[in-house]
Short mmCIF file of C-alpha atoms in Angstrom, two decimals:
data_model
loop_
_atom_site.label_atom_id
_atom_site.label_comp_id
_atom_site.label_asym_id
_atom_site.label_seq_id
_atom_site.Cartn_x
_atom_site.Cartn_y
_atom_site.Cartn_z
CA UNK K 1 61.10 -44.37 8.51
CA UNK K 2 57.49 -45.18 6.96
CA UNK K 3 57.82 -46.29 3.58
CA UNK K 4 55.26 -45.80 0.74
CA UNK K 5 55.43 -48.45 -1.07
CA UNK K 6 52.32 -47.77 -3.68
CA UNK K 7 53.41 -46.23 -7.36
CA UNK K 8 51.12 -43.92 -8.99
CA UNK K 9 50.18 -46.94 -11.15
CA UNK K 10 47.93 -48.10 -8.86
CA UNK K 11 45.87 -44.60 -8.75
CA UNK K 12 43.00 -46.25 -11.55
CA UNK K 13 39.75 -44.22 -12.55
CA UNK K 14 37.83 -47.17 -10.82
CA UNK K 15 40.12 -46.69 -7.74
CA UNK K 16 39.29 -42.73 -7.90
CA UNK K 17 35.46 -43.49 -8.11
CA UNK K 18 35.11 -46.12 -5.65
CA UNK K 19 36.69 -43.68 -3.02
CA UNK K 20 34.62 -40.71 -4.33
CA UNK K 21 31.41 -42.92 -3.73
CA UNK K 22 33.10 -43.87 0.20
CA UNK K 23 33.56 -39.95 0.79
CA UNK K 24 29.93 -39.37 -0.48
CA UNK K 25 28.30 -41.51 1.61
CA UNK K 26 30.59 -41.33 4.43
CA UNK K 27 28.98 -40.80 8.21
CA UNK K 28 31.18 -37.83 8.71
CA UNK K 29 29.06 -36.18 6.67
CA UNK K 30 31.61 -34.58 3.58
CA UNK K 31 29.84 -31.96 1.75
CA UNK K 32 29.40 -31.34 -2.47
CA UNK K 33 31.27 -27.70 -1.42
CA UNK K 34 29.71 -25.15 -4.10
CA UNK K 35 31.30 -23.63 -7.35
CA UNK K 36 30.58 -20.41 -8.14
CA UNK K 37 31.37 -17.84 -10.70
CA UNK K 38 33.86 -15.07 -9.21
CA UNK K 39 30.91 -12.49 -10.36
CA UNK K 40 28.71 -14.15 -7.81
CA UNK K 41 30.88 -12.84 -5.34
CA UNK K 42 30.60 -8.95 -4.31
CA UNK K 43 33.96 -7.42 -5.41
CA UNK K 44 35.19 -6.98 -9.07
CA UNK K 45 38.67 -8.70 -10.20
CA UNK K 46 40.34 -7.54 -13.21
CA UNK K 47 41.36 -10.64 -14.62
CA UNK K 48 40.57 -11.32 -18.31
CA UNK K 49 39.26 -15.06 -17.46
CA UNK K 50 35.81 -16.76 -16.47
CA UNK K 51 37.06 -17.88 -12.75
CA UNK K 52 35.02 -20.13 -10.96
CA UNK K 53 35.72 -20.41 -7.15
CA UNK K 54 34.91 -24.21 -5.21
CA UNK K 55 34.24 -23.31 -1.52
CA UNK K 56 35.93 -25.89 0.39
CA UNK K 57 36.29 -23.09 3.16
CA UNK K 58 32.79 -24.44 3.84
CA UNK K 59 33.29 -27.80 4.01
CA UNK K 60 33.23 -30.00 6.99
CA UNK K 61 36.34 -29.39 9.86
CA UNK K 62 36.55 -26.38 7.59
CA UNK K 63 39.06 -27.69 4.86
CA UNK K 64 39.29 -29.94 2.17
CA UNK K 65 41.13 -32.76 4.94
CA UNK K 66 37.93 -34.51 5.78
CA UNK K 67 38.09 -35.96 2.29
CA UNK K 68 40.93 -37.79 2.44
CA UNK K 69 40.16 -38.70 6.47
CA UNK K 70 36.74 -39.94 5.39
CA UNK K 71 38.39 -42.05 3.19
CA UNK K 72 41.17 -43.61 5.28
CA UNK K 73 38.97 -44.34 8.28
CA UNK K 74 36.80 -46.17 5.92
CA UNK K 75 39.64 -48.69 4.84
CA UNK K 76 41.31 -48.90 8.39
CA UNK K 77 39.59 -51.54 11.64
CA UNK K 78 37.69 -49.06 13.78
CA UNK K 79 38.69 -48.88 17.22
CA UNK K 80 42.14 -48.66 16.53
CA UNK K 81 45.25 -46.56 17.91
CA UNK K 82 46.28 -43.93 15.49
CA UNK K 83 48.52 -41.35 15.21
CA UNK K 84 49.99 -38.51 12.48
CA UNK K 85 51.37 -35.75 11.61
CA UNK K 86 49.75 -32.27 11.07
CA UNK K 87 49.77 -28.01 11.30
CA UNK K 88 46.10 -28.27 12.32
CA UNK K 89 43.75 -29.06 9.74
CA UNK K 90 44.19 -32.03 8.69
CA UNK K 91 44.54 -32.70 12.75
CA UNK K 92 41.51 -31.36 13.20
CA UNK K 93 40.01 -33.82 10.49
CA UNK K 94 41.68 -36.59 12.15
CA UNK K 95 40.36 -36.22 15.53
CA UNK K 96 36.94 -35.61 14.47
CA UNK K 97 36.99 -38.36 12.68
CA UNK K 98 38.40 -40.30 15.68
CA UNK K 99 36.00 -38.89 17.63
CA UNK K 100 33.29 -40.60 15.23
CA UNK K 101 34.60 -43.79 15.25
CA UNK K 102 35.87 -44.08 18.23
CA UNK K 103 39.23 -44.62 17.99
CA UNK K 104 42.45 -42.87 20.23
CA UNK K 105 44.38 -40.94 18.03
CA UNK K 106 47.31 -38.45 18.91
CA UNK K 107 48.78 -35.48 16.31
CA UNK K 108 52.39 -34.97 16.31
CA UNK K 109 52.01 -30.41 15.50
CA UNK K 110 55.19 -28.52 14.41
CA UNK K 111 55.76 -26.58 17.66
CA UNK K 112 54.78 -23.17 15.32
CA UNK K 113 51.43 -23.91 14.70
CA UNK K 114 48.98 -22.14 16.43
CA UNK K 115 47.95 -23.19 20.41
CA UNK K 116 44.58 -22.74 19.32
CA UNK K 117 44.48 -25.40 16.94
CA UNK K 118 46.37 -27.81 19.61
CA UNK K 119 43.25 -27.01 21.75
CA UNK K 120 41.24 -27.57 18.97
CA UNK K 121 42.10 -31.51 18.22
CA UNK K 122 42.11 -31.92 22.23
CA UNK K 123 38.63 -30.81 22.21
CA UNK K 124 37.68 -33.57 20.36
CA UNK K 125 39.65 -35.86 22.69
CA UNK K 126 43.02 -36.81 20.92
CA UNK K 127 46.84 -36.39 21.90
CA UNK K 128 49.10 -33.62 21.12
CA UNK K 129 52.40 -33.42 21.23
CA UNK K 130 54.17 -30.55 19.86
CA UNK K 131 57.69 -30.47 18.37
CA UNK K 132 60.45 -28.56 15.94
CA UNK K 133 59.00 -29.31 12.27
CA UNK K 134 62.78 -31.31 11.56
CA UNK K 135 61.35 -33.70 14.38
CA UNK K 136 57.86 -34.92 13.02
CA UNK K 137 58.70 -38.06 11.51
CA UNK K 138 61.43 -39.24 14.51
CA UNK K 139 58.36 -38.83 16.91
CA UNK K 140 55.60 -40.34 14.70
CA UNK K 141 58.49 -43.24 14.11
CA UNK K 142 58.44 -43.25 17.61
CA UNK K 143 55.14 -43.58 18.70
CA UNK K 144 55.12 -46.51 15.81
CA UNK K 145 57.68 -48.36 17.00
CA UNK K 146 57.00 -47.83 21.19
CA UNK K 147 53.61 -47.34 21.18
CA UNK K 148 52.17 -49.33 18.53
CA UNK K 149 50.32 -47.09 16.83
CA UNK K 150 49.21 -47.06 13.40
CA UNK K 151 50.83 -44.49 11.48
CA UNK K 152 48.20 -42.28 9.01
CA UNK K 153 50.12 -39.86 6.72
CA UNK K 154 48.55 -36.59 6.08
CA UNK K 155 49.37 -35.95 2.61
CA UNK K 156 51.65 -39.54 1.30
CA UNK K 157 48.84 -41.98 1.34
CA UNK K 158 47.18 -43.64 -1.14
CA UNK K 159 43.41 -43.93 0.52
CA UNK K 160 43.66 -40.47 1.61
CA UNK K 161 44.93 -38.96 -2.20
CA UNK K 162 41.77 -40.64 -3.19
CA UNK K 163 39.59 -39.79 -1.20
CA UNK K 164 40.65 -35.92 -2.13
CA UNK K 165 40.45 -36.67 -5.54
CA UNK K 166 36.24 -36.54 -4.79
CA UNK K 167 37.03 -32.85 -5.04
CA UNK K 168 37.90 -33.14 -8.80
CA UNK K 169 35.22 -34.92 -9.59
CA UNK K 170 32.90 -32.37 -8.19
CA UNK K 171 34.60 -29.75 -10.07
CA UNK K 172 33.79 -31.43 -13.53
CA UNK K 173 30.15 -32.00 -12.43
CA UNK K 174 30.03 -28.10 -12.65
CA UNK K 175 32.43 -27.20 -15.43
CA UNK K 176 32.69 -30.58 -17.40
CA UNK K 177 36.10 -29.30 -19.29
CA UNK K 178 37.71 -26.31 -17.54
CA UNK K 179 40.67 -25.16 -19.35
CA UNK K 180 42.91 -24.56 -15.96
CA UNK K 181 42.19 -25.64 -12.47
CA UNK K 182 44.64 -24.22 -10.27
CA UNK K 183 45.39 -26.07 -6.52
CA UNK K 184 47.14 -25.45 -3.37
CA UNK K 185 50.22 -27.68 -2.61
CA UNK K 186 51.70 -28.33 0.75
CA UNK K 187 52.76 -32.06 0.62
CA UNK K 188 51.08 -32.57 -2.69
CA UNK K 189 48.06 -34.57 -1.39
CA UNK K 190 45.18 -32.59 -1.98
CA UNK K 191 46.90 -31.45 -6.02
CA UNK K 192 47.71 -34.70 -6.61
CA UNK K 193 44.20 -36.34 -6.13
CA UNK K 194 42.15 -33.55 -8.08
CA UNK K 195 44.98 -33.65 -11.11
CA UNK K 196 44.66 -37.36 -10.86
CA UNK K 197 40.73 -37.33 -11.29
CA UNK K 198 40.39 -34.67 -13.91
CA UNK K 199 43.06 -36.00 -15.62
CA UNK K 200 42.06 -40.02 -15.59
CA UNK K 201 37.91 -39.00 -16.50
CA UNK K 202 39.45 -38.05 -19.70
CA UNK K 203 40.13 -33.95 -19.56
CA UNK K 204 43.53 -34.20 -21.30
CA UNK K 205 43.79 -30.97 -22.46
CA UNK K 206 43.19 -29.14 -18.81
CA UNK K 207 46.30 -27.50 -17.44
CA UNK K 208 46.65 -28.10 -13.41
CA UNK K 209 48.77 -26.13 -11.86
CA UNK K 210 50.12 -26.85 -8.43
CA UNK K 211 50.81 -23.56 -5.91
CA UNK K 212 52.99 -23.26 -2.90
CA UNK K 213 54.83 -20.61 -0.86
CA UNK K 214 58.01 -19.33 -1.63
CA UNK K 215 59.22 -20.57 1.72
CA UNK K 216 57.97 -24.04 1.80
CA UNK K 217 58.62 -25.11 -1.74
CA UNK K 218 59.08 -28.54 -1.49
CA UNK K 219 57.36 -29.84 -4.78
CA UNK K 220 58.68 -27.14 -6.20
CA UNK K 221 62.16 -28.11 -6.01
CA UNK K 222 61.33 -31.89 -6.17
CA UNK K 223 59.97 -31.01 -9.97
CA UNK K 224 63.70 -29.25 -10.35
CA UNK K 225 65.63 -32.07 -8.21
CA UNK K 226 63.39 -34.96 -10.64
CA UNK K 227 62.70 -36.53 -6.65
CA UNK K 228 61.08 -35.70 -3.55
CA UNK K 229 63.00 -33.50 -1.53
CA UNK K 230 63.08 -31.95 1.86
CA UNK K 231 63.57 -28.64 3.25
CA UNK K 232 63.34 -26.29 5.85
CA UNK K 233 60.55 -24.80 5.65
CA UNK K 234 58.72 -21.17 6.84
CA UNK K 235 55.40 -19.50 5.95
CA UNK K 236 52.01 -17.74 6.76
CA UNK K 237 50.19 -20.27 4.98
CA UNK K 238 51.53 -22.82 8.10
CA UNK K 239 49.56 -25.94 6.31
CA UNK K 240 51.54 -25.42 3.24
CA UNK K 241 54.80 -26.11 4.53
CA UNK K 242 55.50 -29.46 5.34
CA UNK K 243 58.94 -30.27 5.77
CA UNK K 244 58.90 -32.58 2.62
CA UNK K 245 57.29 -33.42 -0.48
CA UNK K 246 55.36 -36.83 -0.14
CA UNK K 247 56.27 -39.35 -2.53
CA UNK K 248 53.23 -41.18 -4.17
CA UNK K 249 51.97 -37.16 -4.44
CA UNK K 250 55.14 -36.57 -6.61
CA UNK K 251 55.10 -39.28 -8.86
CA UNK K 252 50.98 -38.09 -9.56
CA UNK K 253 52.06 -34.64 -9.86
CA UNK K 254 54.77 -35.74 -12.40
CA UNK K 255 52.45 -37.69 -14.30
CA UNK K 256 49.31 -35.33 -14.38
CA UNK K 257 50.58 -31.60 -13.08
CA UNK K 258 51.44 -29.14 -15.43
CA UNK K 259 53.78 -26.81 -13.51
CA UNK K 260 54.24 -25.75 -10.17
CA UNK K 261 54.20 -21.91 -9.25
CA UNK K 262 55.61 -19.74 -6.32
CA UNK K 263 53.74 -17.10 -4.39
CA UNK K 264 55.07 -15.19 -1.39
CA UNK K 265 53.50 -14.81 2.06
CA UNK K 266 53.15 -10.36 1.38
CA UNK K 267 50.94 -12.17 -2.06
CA UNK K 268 49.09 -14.81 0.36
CA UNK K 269 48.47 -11.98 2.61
CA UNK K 270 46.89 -9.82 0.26
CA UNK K 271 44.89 -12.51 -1.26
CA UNK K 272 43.27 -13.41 2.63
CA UNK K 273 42.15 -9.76 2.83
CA UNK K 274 41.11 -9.68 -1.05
CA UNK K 275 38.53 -12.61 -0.70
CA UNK K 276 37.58 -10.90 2.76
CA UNK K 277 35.98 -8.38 0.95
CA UNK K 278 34.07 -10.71 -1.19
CA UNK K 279 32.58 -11.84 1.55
CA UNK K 280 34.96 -15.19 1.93
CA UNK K 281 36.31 -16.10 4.75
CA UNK K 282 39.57 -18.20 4.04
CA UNK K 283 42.75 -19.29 5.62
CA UNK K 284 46.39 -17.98 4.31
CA UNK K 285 47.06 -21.67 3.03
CA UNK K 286 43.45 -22.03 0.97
CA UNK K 287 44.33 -18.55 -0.15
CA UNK K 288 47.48 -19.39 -2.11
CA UNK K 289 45.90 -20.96 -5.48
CA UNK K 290 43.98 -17.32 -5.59
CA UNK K 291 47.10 -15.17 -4.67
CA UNK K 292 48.72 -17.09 -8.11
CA UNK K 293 45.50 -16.32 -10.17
CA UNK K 294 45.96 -12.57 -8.80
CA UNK K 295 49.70 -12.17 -9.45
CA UNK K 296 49.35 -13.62 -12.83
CA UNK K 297 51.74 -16.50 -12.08
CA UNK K 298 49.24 -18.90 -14.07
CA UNK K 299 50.29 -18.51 -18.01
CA UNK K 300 47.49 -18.08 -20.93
CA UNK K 301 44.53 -17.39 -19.19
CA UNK K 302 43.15 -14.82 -21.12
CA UNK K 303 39.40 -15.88 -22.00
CA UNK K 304 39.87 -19.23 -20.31
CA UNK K 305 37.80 -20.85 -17.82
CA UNK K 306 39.72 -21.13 -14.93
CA UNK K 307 38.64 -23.21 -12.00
CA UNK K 308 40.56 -22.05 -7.99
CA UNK K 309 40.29 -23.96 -5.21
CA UNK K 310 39.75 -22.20 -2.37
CA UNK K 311 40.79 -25.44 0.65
CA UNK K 312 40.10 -23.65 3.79
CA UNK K 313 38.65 -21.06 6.23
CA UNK K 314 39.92 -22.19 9.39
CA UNK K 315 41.10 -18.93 10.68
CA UNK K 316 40.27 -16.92 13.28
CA UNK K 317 39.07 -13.36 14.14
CA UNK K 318 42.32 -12.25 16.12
CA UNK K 319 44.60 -13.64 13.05
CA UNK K 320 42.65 -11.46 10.57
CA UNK K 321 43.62 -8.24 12.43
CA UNK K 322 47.14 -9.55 11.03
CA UNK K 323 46.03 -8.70 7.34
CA UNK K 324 46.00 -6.04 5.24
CA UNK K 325 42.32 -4.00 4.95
#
């Protein structure tokens, strides 16, 4: 197996800015993703909070992945032989980012992710292998061992946690001291890094709450468990469902995440077809930290400003015909 050997010690607020600076300047070209307020948007919500929206639907690759990618490429020799691990977009970060710098790279995909996204990441001229979602580590181990490749985790990573974390400091350049900023969480990259930087630049008294799937509730049960667990996992929000909770992501969460919350795929659904209206088009897994705010799984909002991060809009027209009107 791939150890991670790092301990949420090592995640400093000079670490955190360092790789927010990297991401900002970074040739892939990240983007400063607006933040709007919901009433900017075209449909009314009746929830008693000020909610402000950040649009990484419209970031670069589509999701919030090219972050973290911008910032591992930057701290890894170019030219190298990579491979990982991924549903599709942080794949799809991966080999665009290969692409860039030219370097081979392969994706090891759960066999139920969509054949679209496959032919996505081979568009941009990387490897795919597809395989049950128990089997992602034996073949990445694999390729590690046989091939020697260079192993990139998608969510357990220091560099790439990070280089996420950029997201959280955009979110306080907007709303320097939101009262609850509410994240999707697959293997806890993404919540870990914004928790981490909104945390660490000195906003003790935001809540962060972590959201993920009924199905795929790996973090979930690790909070229960007090340890990173595994699972079999199942859900329409595909890149939240990893089939376990990364490790240094934990130990952040622990440390800086107030409580994780469950929402179902019939709640994710809705949520898709919700921000449709509103003229936003986003995927079932960046739709989960909205489907919470909707189902009122996020305590004491009342009056609050609340900040949701919407992480992607990499769907497509025939899997919208899937959703509710």
């Amino acid at each position: 197996m791939v150890d991670v050997p790092v301990s949420a010690k090592a995640i400093t607020l000079d670490l955190l800015r360092d790789a927010r600076e990297t991401v900002r300047t970074s040739p892939l070209g990240v983007i400063n993703t607006p933040m709007i307020p919901w009433c900017q948007t075209t449909l009314p919500l009746n929830i008693p909070c000020n909610i402000h929206i950040k649009l990484e639907n419209m970031q670069r690759t589509g999701s919030f992945k090219v972050r973290g990618v911008a910032n591992q490429f930057a701290r890894r020799p170019k030219g190298a032989h990579f491979v990982t691990m991924s549903a599709g977009n942080y794949g799809k970060s991966f080999a665009y980012a290969s692409k860039h710098y030219g370097s081979k790279g392969k994706v090891v995909m759960p066999e139920t992710a969509l054949v679209s996204r496959s032919t996505l990441i081979q568009n941009f001229g990387c490897e795919v292998e597809r395989v049950p979602t128990t089997c992602l580590m034996n073949v990445v181990n694999r390729c590690v061992q046989e091939e020697n490749m260079t192993f990139l985790h998608s969510y357990d990573d220091l560099d790439l946690i990070a280089g996420h974390a950029s997201l959280g400091f955009e979110v306080l350049e907007v709303m320097p001291q939101p009262d609850v900023v509410v994240v999707c969480c697959g293997g806890g990259g993404l919540l870990a890094g914004v928790a981490a930087a909104i945390k660490l630049a000195g906003c003790e008294k935001t809540r962060i709450y972590g959201v993920e799937p009924e199905g795929a509730c790996t973090m979930y049960k690790s909070f229960i468990e007090k340890k990173p667990v595994s699972m079999d996992t199942k859900s329409i929000a595909s890149g939240l469902a990893p089939p376990f909770a990364g490790t240094l992501p934990y130990e952040l969460c622990q440390l800086y995440v107030e409580e994780i919350v469950l929402v179902n795929d019939e709640e994710i659904k809705a949520a898709v077809s919700t921000l449709y209206r509103a003229g936003l088009l986003v995927e079932p897994s960046g739709s989960a930290a909205f489907a919470a705010i909707a189902n009122d799984r996020i305590p004491d909002i009342a009056g609050r400003n609340v900040v949701v991060i919407l992480s992607g809009g990499n769907i497509g027209k025939d899997e919208l015909t899937n959703f509710p009107d």
